[in-house]
mmCIF file of C-alpha atoms and ligand atoms in Angstrom:
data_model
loop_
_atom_site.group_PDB
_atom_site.id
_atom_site.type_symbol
_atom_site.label_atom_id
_atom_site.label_comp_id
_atom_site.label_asym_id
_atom_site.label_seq_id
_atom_site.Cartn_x
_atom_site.Cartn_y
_atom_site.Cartn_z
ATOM 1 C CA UNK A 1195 -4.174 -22.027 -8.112
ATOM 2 C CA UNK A 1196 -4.900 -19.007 -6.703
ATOM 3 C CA UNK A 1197 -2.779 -15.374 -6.718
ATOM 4 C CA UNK A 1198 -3.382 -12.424 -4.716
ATOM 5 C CA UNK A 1199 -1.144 -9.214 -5.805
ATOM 6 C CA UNK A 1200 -0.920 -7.209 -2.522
ATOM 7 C CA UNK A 1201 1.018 -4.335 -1.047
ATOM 8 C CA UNK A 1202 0.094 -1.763 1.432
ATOM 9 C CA UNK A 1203 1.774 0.249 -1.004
ATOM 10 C CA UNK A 1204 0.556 2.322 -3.734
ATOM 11 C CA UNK A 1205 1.748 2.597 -7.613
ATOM 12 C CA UNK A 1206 3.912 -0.192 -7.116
ATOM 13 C CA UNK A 1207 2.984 -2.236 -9.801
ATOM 14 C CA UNK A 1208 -0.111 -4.184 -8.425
ATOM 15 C CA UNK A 1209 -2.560 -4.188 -10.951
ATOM 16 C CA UNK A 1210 0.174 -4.582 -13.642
ATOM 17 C CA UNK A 1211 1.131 -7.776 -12.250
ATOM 18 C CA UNK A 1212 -2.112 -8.905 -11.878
ATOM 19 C CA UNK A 1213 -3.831 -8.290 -15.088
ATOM 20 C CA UNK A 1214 -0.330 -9.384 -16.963
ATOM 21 C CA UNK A 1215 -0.651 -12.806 -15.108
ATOM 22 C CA UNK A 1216 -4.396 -13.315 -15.324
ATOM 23 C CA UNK A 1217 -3.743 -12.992 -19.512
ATOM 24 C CA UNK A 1218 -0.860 -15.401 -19.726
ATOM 25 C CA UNK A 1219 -2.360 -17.626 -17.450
ATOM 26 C CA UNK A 1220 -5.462 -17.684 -19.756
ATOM 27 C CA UNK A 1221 -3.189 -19.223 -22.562
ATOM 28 C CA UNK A 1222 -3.642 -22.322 -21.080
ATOM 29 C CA UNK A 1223 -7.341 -22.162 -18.927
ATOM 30 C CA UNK A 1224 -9.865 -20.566 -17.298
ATOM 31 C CA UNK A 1225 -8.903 -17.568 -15.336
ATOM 32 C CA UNK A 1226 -10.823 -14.922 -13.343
ATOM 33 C CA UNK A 1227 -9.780 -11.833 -12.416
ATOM 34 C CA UNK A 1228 -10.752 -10.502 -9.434
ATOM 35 C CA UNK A 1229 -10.790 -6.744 -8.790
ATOM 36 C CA UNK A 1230 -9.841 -6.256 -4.925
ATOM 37 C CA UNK A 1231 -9.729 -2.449 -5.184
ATOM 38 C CA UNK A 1232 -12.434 -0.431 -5.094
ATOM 39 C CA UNK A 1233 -10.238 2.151 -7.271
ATOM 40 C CA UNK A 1234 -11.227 -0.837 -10.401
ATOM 41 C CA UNK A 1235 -8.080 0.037 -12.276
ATOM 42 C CA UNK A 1236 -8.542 -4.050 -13.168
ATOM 43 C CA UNK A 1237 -11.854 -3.635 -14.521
ATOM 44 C CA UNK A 1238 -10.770 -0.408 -16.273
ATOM 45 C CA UNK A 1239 -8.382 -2.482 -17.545
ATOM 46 C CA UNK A 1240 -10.845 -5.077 -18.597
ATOM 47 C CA UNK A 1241 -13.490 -2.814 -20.170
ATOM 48 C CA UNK A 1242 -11.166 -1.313 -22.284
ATOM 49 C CA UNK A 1243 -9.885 -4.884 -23.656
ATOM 50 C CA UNK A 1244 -13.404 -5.882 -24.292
ATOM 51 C CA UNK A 1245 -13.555 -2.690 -26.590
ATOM 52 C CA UNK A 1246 -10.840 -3.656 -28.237
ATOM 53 C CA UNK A 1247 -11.904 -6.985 -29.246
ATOM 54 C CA UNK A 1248 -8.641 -8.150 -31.216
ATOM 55 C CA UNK A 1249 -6.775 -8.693 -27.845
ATOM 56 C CA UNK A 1250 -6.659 -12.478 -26.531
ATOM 57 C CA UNK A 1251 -6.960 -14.466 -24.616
ATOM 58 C CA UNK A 1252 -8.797 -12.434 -21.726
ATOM 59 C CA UNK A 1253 -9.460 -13.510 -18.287
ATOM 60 C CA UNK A 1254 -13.182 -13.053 -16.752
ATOM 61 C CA UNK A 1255 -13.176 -10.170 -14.239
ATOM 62 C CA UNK A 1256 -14.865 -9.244 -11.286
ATOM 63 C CA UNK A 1257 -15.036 -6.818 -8.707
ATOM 64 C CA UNK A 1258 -15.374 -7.583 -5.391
ATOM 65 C CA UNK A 1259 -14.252 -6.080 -2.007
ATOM 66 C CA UNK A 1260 -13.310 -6.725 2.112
ATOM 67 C CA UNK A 1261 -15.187 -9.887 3.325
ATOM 68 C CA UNK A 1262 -16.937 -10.869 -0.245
ATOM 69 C CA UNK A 1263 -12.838 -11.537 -2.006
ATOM 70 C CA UNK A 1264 -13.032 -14.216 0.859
ATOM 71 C CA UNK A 1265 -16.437 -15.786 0.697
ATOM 72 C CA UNK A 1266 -17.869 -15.131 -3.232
ATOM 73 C CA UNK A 1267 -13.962 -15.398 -4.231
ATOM 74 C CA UNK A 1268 -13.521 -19.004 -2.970
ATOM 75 C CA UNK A 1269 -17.168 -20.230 -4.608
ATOM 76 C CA UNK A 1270 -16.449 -18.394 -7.689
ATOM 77 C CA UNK A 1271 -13.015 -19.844 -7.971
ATOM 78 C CA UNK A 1272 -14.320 -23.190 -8.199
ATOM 79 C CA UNK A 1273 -15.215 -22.301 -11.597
ATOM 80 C CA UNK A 1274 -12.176 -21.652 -12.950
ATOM 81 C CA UNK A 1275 -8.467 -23.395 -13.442
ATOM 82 C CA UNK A 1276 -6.481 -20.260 -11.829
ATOM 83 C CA UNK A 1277 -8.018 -17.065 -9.970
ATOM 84 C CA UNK A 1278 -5.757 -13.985 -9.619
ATOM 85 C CA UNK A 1279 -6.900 -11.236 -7.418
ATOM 86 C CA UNK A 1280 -5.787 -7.719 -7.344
ATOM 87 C CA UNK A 1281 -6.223 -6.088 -4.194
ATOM 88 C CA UNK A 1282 -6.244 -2.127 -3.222
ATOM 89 C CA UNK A 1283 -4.085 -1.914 -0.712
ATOM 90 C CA UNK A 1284 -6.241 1.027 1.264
ATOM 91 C CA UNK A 1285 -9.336 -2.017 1.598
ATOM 92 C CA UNK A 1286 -7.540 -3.932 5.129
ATOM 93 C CA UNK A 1287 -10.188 -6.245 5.170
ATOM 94 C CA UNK A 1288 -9.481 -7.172 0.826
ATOM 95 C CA UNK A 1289 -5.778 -7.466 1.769
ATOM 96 C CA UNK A 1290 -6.858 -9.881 4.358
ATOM 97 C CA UNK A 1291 -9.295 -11.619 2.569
ATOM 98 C CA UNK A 1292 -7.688 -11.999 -0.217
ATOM 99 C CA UNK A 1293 -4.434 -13.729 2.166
ATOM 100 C CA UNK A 1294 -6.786 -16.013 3.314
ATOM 101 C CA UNK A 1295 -8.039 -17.016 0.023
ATOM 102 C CA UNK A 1296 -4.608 -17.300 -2.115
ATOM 103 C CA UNK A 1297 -2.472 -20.227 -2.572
ATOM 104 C CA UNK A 1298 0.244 -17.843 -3.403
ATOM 105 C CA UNK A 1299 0.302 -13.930 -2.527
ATOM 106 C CA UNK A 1300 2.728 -12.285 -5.171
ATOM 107 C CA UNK A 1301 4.565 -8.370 -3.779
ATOM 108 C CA UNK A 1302 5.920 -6.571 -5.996
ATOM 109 C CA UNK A 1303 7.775 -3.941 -4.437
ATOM 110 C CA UNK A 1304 9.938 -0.980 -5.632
ATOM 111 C CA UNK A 1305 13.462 -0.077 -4.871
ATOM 112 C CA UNK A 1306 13.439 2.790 -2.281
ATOM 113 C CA UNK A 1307 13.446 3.366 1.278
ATOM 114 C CA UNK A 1308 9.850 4.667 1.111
ATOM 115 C CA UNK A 1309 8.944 1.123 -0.021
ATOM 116 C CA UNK A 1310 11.279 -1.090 2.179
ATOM 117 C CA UNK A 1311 9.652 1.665 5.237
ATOM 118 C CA UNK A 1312 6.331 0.457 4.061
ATOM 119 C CA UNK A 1313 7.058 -2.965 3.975
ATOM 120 C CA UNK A 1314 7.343 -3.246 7.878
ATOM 121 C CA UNK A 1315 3.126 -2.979 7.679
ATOM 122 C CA UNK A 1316 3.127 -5.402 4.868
ATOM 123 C CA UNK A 1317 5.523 -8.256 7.071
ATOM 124 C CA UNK A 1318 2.852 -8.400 10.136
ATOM 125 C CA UNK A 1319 -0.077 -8.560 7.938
ATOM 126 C CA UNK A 1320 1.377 -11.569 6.105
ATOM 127 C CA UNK A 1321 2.509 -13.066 9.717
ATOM 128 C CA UNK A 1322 -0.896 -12.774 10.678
ATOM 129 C CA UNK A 1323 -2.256 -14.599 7.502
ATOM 130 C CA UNK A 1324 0.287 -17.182 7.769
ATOM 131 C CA UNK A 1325 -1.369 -18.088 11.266
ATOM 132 C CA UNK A 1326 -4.729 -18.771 9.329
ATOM 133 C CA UNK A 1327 -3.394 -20.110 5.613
ATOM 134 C CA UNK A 1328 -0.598 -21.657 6.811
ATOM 135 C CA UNK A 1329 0.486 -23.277 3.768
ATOM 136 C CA UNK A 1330 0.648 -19.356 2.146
ATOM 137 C CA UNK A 1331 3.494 -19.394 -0.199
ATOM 138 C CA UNK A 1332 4.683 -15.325 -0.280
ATOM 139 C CA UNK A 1333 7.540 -14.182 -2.668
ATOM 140 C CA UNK A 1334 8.163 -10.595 -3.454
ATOM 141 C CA UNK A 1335 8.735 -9.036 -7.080
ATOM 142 C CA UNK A 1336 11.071 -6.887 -7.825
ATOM 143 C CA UNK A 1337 9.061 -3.972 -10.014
ATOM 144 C CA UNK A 1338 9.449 -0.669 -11.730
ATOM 145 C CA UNK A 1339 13.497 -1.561 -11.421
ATOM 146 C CA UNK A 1340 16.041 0.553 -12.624
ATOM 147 C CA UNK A 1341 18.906 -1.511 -13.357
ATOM 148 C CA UNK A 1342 21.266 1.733 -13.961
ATOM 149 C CA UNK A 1343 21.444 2.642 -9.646
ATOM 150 C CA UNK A 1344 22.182 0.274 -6.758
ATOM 151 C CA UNK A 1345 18.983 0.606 -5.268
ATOM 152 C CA UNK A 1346 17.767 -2.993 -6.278
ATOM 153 C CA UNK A 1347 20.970 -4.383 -4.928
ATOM 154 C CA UNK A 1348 19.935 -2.384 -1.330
ATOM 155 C CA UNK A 1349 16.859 -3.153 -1.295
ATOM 156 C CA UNK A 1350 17.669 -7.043 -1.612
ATOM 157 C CA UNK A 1351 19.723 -7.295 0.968
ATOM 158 C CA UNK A 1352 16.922 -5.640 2.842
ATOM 159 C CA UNK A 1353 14.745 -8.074 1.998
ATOM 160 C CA UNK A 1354 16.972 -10.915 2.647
ATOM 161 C CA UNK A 1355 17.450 -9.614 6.285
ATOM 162 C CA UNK A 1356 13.596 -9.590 6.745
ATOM 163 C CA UNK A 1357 13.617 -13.504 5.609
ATOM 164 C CA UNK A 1358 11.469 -13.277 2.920
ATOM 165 C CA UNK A 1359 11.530 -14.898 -0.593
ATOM 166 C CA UNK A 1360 12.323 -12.907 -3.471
ATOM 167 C CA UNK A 1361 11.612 -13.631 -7.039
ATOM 168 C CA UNK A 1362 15.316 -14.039 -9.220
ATOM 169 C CA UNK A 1363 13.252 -12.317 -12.194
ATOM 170 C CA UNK A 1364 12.233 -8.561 -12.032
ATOM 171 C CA UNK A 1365 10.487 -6.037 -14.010
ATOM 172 C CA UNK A 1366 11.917 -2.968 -14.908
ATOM 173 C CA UNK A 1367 10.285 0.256 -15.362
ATOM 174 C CA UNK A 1368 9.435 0.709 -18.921
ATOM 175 C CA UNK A 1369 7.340 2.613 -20.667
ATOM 176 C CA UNK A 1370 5.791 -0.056 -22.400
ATOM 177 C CA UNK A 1371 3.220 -1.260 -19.413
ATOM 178 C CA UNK A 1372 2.664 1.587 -18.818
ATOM 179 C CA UNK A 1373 0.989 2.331 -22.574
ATOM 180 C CA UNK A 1374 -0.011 -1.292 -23.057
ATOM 181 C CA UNK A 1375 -2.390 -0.932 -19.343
ATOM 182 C CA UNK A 1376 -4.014 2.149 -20.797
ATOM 183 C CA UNK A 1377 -4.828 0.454 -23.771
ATOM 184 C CA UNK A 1378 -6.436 -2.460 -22.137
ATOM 185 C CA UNK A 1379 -3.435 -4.615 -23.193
ATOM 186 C CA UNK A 1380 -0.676 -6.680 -22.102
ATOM 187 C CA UNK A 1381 3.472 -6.186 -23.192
ATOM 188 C CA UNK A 1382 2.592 -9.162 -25.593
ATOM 189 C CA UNK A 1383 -0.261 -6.811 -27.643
ATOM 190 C CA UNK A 1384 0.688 -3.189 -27.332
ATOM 191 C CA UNK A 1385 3.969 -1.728 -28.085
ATOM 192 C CA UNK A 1386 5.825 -5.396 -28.716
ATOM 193 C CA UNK A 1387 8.535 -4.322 -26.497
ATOM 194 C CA UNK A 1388 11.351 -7.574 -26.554
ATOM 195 C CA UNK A 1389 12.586 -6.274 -22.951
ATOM 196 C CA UNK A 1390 9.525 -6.047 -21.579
ATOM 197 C CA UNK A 1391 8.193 -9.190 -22.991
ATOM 198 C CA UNK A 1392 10.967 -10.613 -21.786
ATOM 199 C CA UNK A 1393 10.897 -9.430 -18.359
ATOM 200 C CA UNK A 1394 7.554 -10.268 -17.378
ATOM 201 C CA UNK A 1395 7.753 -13.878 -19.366
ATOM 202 C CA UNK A 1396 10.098 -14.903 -17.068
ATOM 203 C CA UNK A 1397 8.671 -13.595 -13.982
ATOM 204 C CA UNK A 1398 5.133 -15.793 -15.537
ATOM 205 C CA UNK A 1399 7.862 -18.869 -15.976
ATOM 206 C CA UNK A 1400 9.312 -18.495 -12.547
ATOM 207 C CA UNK A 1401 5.980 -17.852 -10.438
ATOM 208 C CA UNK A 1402 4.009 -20.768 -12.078
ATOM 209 C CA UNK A 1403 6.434 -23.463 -10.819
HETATM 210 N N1 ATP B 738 7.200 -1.831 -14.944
HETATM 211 C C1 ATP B 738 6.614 -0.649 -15.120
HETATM 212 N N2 ATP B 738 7.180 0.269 -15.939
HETATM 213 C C2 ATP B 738 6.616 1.497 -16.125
HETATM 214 N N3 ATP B 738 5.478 1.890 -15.542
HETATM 215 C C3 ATP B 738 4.865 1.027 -14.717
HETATM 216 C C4 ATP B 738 5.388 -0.285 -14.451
HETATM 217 N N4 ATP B 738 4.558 -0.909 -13.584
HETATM 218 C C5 ATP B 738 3.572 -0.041 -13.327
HETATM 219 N N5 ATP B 738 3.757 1.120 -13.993
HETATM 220 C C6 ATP B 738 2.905 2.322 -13.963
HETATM 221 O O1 ATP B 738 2.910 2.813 -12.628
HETATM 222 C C7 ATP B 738 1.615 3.207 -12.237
HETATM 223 C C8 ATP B 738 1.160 2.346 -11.070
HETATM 224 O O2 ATP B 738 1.094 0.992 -11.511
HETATM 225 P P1 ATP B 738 -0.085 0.022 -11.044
HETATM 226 O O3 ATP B 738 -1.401 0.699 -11.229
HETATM 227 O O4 ATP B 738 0.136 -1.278 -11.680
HETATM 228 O O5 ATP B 738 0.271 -0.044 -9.495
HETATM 229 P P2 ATP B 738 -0.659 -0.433 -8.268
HETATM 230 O O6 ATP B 738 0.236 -0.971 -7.223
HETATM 231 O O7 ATP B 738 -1.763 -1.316 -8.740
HETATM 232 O O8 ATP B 738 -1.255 0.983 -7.844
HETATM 233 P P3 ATP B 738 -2.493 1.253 -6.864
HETATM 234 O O9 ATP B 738 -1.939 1.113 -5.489
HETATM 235 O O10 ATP B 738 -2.882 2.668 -7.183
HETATM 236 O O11 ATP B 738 -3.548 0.251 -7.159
HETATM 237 C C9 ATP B 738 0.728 3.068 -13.464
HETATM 238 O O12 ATP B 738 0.720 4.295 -14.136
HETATM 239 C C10 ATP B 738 1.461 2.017 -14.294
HETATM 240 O O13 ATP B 738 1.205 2.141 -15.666
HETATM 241 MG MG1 MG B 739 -3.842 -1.145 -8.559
#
Protein backbone atom coordinates (compact mmCIF):
# COMPACT_ATOMS: atom_id res chain seq x y z
CA UNK A 1 0.00 0.00 0.00
CA UNK A 2 0.99 3.21 -0.61
CA UNK A 3 0.31 6.76 1.53
CA UNK A 4 0.93 10.16 0.48
CA UNK A 5 0.45 12.91 3.43
CA UNK A 6 -0.46 16.10 1.46
CA UNK A 7 -1.83 19.55 2.07
CA UNK A 8 -1.24 22.77 0.35
CA UNK A 9 -1.07 23.81 3.77
CA UNK A 10 1.73 24.40 6.02
CA UNK A 11 2.37 23.22 9.85
CA UNK A 12 -0.56 21.19 9.69
CA UNK A 13 0.70 18.12 10.81
CA UNK A 14 2.19 16.52 7.58
CA UNK A 15 5.32 15.15 8.43
CA UNK A 16 3.94 14.06 11.86
CA UNK A 17 1.56 11.87 10.25
CA UNK A 18 3.84 10.57 8.00
CA UNK A 19 6.81 9.58 9.96
CA UNK A 20 4.23 8.30 12.89
CA UNK A 21 2.69 5.92 10.20
CA UNK A 22 5.83 4.88 8.37
CA UNK A 23 7.08 3.54 12.21
CA UNK A 24 3.94 1.66 13.10
CA UNK A 25 3.61 0.39 9.83
CA UNK A 26 7.19 -1.02 10.17
CA UNK A 27 5.90 -3.26 13.12
CA UNK A 28 4.72 -5.51 10.77
CA UNK A 29 7.08 -4.97 7.23
CA UNK A 30 9.08 -3.20 5.12
CA UNK A 31 8.39 0.44 4.89
CA UNK A 32 10.05 3.39 3.10
CA UNK A 33 9.74 6.69 3.78
CA UNK A 34 9.77 8.98 1.26
CA UNK A 35 10.71 12.63 1.84
CA UNK A 36 8.48 14.79 -0.71
CA UNK A 37 9.67 18.13 0.69
CA UNK A 38 12.59 19.63 -0.12
CA UNK A 39 12.39 21.36 3.52
CA UNK A 40 13.58 17.25 4.69
CA UNK A 41 11.91 17.69 8.04
CA UNK A 42 11.40 13.57 7.32
CA UNK A 43 14.93 12.95 6.92
CA UNK A 44 15.71 15.29 9.84
CA UNK A 45 13.53 13.22 11.45
CA UNK A 46 15.27 10.11 10.31
CA UNK A 47 18.88 11.16 10.96
CA UNK A 48 18.21 11.96 14.29
CA UNK A 49 16.56 8.34 14.98
CA UNK A 50 19.53 6.71 13.46
CA UNK A 51 21.59 8.63 16.21
CA UNK A 52 19.62 7.45 18.61
CA UNK A 53 19.91 3.89 17.92
CA UNK A 54 17.55 2.46 20.79
CA UNK A 55 14.40 3.60 18.80
CA UNK A 56 12.59 0.74 16.66
CA UNK A 57 11.46 -0.31 14.35
CA UNK A 58 12.49 2.47 11.69
CA UNK A 59 11.33 2.82 8.23
CA UNK A 60 14.04 3.36 5.28
CA UNK A 61 13.91 6.99 4.09
CA UNK A 62 14.45 8.81 1.12
CA UNK A 63 14.31 12.04 -0.35
CA UNK A 64 13.01 12.66 -3.46
CA UNK A 65 11.14 15.55 -5.22
CA UNK A 66 8.45 16.78 -8.31
CA UNK A 67 8.59 14.18 -11.17
CA UNK A 68 11.24 11.60 -9.41
CA UNK A 69 8.22 10.82 -6.14
CA UNK A 70 6.39 9.55 -9.38
CA UNK A 71 8.90 7.61 -11.40
CA UNK A 72 11.93 6.40 -8.70
CA UNK A 73 8.89 6.27 -6.03
CA UNK A 74 6.88 3.59 -7.92
CA UNK A 75 10.30 1.33 -8.75
CA UNK A 76 11.50 1.82 -5.33
CA UNK A 77 8.22 0.85 -3.83
CA UNK A 78 8.39 -2.43 -5.29
CA UNK A 79 10.82 -3.14 -2.69
CA UNK A 80 8.96 -2.71 0.11
CA UNK A 81 5.43 -3.99 1.82
CA UNK A 82 4.04 -0.23 2.42
CA UNK A 83 5.60 3.21 1.10
CA UNK A 84 4.48 6.43 2.84
CA UNK A 85 5.42 9.66 1.30
CA UNK A 86 5.53 13.01 2.84
CA UNK A 87 5.13 15.72 0.54
CA UNK A 88 5.98 19.69 0.91
CA UNK A 89 3.17 21.20 -0.01
CA UNK A 90 5.14 24.37 -1.81
CA UNK A 91 6.71 21.35 -4.52
CA UNK A 92 3.14 21.31 -7.09
CA UNK A 93 4.68 18.88 -9.12
CA UNK A 94 5.55 16.36 -5.50
CA UNK A 95 1.89 16.98 -4.53
CA UNK A 96 1.02 15.71 -7.89
CA UNK A 97 3.30 13.09 -8.15
CA UNK A 98 2.93 11.82 -5.20
CA UNK A 99 -1.37 11.66 -6.05
CA UNK A 100 -0.53 9.76 -8.83
CA UNK A 101 1.57 7.34 -7.06
CA UNK A 102 -0.59 6.67 -3.70
CA UNK A 103 -3.15 4.12 -3.15
CA UNK A 104 -4.41 6.29 -0.41
CA UNK A 105 -3.60 10.19 0.06
CA UNK A 106 -4.09 10.91 3.91
CA UNK A 107 -5.02 15.26 4.85
CA UNK A 108 -4.72 16.16 7.87
CA UNK A 109 -6.13 19.42 8.29
CA UNK A 110 -6.58 21.89 11.22
CA UNK A 111 -9.64 23.48 12.61
CA UNK A 112 -9.78 27.13 11.34
CA UNK A 113 -11.05 29.11 8.60
CA UNK A 114 -7.49 29.73 7.35
CA UNK A 115 -7.36 25.95 6.77
CA UNK A 116 -10.94 25.17 5.47
CA UNK A 117 -9.93 28.69 2.99
CA UNK A 118 -6.98 26.68 1.95
CA UNK A 119 -8.63 23.65 1.36
CA UNK A 120 -10.55 25.03 -1.77
CA UNK A 121 -6.76 24.63 -3.61
CA UNK A 122 -6.38 21.29 -2.04
CA UNK A 123 -10.22 19.94 -3.50
CA UNK A 124 -9.21 20.71 -7.37
CA UNK A 125 -5.85 19.27 -7.07
CA UNK A 126 -7.29 16.00 -5.75
CA UNK A 127 -10.20 16.28 -8.59
CA UNK A 128 -7.57 16.48 -10.97
CA UNK A 129 -5.68 13.35 -9.59
CA UNK A 130 -8.78 11.47 -9.32
CA UNK A 131 -9.06 11.87 -13.27
CA UNK A 132 -5.60 10.01 -13.55
CA UNK A 133 -5.65 7.46 -10.25
CA UNK A 134 -9.02 6.92 -10.31
CA UNK A 135 -9.22 4.36 -7.77
CA UNK A 136 -7.48 7.25 -5.20
CA UNK A 137 -8.98 6.64 -1.89
CA UNK A 138 -8.71 10.43 -0.02
CA UNK A 139 -9.83 10.87 3.68
CA UNK A 140 -8.93 13.87 5.70
CA UNK A 141 -7.47 13.86 9.41
CA UNK A 142 -8.50 15.81 11.81
CA UNK A 143 -4.98 17.28 13.47
CA UNK A 144 -3.59 19.60 16.05
CA UNK A 145 -7.47 19.46 17.53
CA UNK A 146 -8.51 21.22 20.40
CA UNK A 147 -11.31 19.44 21.80
CA UNK A 148 -12.08 22.43 24.43
CA UNK A 149 -13.71 25.04 21.26
CA UNK A 150 -16.25 24.19 18.56
CA UNK A 151 -14.01 24.67 15.87
CA UNK A 152 -13.67 20.85 15.02
CA UNK A 153 -17.40 20.57 15.08
CA UNK A 154 -17.36 23.71 12.23
CA UNK A 155 -14.97 22.62 10.45
CA UNK A 156 -16.74 19.09 9.95
CA UNK A 157 -19.64 20.19 8.79
CA UNK A 158 -17.48 22.08 6.36
CA UNK A 159 -16.02 19.25 5.25
CA UNK A 160 -19.08 17.25 4.98
CA UNK A 161 -20.57 19.98 2.63
CA UNK A 162 -17.43 19.67 0.36
CA UNK A 163 -18.21 15.68 0.13
CA UNK A 164 -15.20 14.50 1.33
CA UNK A 165 -14.33 11.60 3.75
CA UNK A 166 -13.22 12.33 7.08
CA UNK A 167 -11.38 10.12 9.43
CA UNK A 168 -13.81 9.35 12.92
CA UNK A 169 -10.29 9.41 14.84
CA UNK A 170 -8.31 12.73 15.32
CA UNK A 171 -5.22 13.96 16.83
CA UNK A 172 -5.13 16.56 19.18
CA UNK A 173 -2.54 19.06 19.71
CA UNK A 174 -0.22 17.90 22.33
CA UNK A 175 2.88 18.63 23.28
CA UNK A 176 4.08 15.30 23.14
CA UNK A 177 4.70 15.10 19.07
CA UNK A 178 5.82 17.83 19.16
CA UNK A 179 9.02 16.74 21.62
CA UNK A 180 8.95 13.14 20.44
CA UNK A 181 9.60 14.67 16.34
CA UNK A 182 12.54 16.64 17.64
CA UNK A 183 13.92 13.79 19.16
CA UNK A 184 13.73 11.61 16.16
CA UNK A 185 10.91 9.63 17.87
CA UNK A 186 7.46 8.58 17.73
CA UNK A 187 4.49 9.14 20.81
CA UNK A 188 5.30 5.35 21.45
CA UNK A 189 9.31 6.25 22.42
CA UNK A 190 9.50 9.77 23.71
CA UNK A 191 7.44 11.22 26.38
CA UNK A 192 4.96 7.90 26.72
CA UNK A 193 2.06 10.14 26.57
CA UNK A 194 -1.34 7.55 27.04
CA UNK A 195 -3.46 10.37 25.10
CA UNK A 196 -1.32 10.73 22.53
CA UNK A 197 -0.58 7.13 22.09
CA UNK A 198 -3.90 6.71 22.05
CA UNK A 199 -4.86 9.18 19.57
CA UNK A 200 -2.65 8.38 16.87
CA UNK A 201 -3.14 4.33 17.51
CA UNK A 202 -6.40 4.66 16.49
CA UNK A 203 -6.02 6.91 13.66
CA UNK A 204 -3.04 3.82 12.52
CA UNK A 205 -6.16 1.23 13.31
CA UNK A 206 -8.68 3.16 11.34
CA UNK A 207 -6.48 4.17 8.16
CA UNK A 208 -5.03 0.60 7.66
CA UNK A 209 -8.46 -0.99 7.03
N1 LIG B 1 -0.71 16.94 17.22
C1 LIG B 1 0.23 17.86 17.42
N2 LIG B 1 0.37 18.43 18.65
C2 LIG B 1 1.31 19.38 18.88
N3 LIG B 1 2.17 19.82 17.96
C3 LIG B 1 2.09 19.30 16.73
C4 LIG B 1 1.13 18.30 16.38
N4 LIG B 1 1.29 17.98 15.08
C5 LIG B 1 2.31 18.74 14.64
N5 LIG B 1 2.78 19.54 15.62
C6 LIG B 1 3.87 20.52 15.53
O1 LIG B 1 3.48 21.51 14.59
C7 LIG B 1 4.55 21.85 13.75
C8 LIG B 1 4.20 21.49 12.31
O2 LIG B 1 4.02 20.08 12.24
P1 LIG B 1 4.54 19.24 10.98
O3 LIG B 1 5.96 19.60 10.69
O4 LIG B 1 4.20 17.84 11.22
O5 LIG B 1 3.58 19.86 9.87
P2 LIG B 1 3.76 19.89 8.30
O6 LIG B 1 2.40 19.95 7.73
O7 LIG B 1 4.63 18.76 7.87
O8 LIG B 1 4.54 21.26 8.08
P3 LIG B 1 5.29 21.74 6.75
O9 LIG B 1 4.21 22.26 5.86
O10 LIG B 1 6.20 22.84 7.24
O11 LIG B 1 6.01 20.58 6.17
C9 LIG B 1 5.77 21.11 14.27
O12 LIG B 1 6.43 21.94 15.18
C10 LIG B 1 5.15 19.92 15.00
O13 LIG B 1 5.97 19.43 16.03
MG1 LIG C 1 6.39 18.71 6.75
Amino acid sequence: MIYAVVNTKGGVGKTTTAVHLATMLSRNGKVLLIDGDPQASAASWAAWRRDNQTYTPSPTTTCLTGKAILNEGKALALNFDHTVVDVGGRDASGLRSALLLANKAIIPIGASNLDAAAMADMLEILELAKDYNPNLDVRVLLSRVDPRTKDTKEMLEFLTEQNIAVLKSYVCERVAFRRAIGEGATVFEFGKDSAAIKDIESFFVEVEK
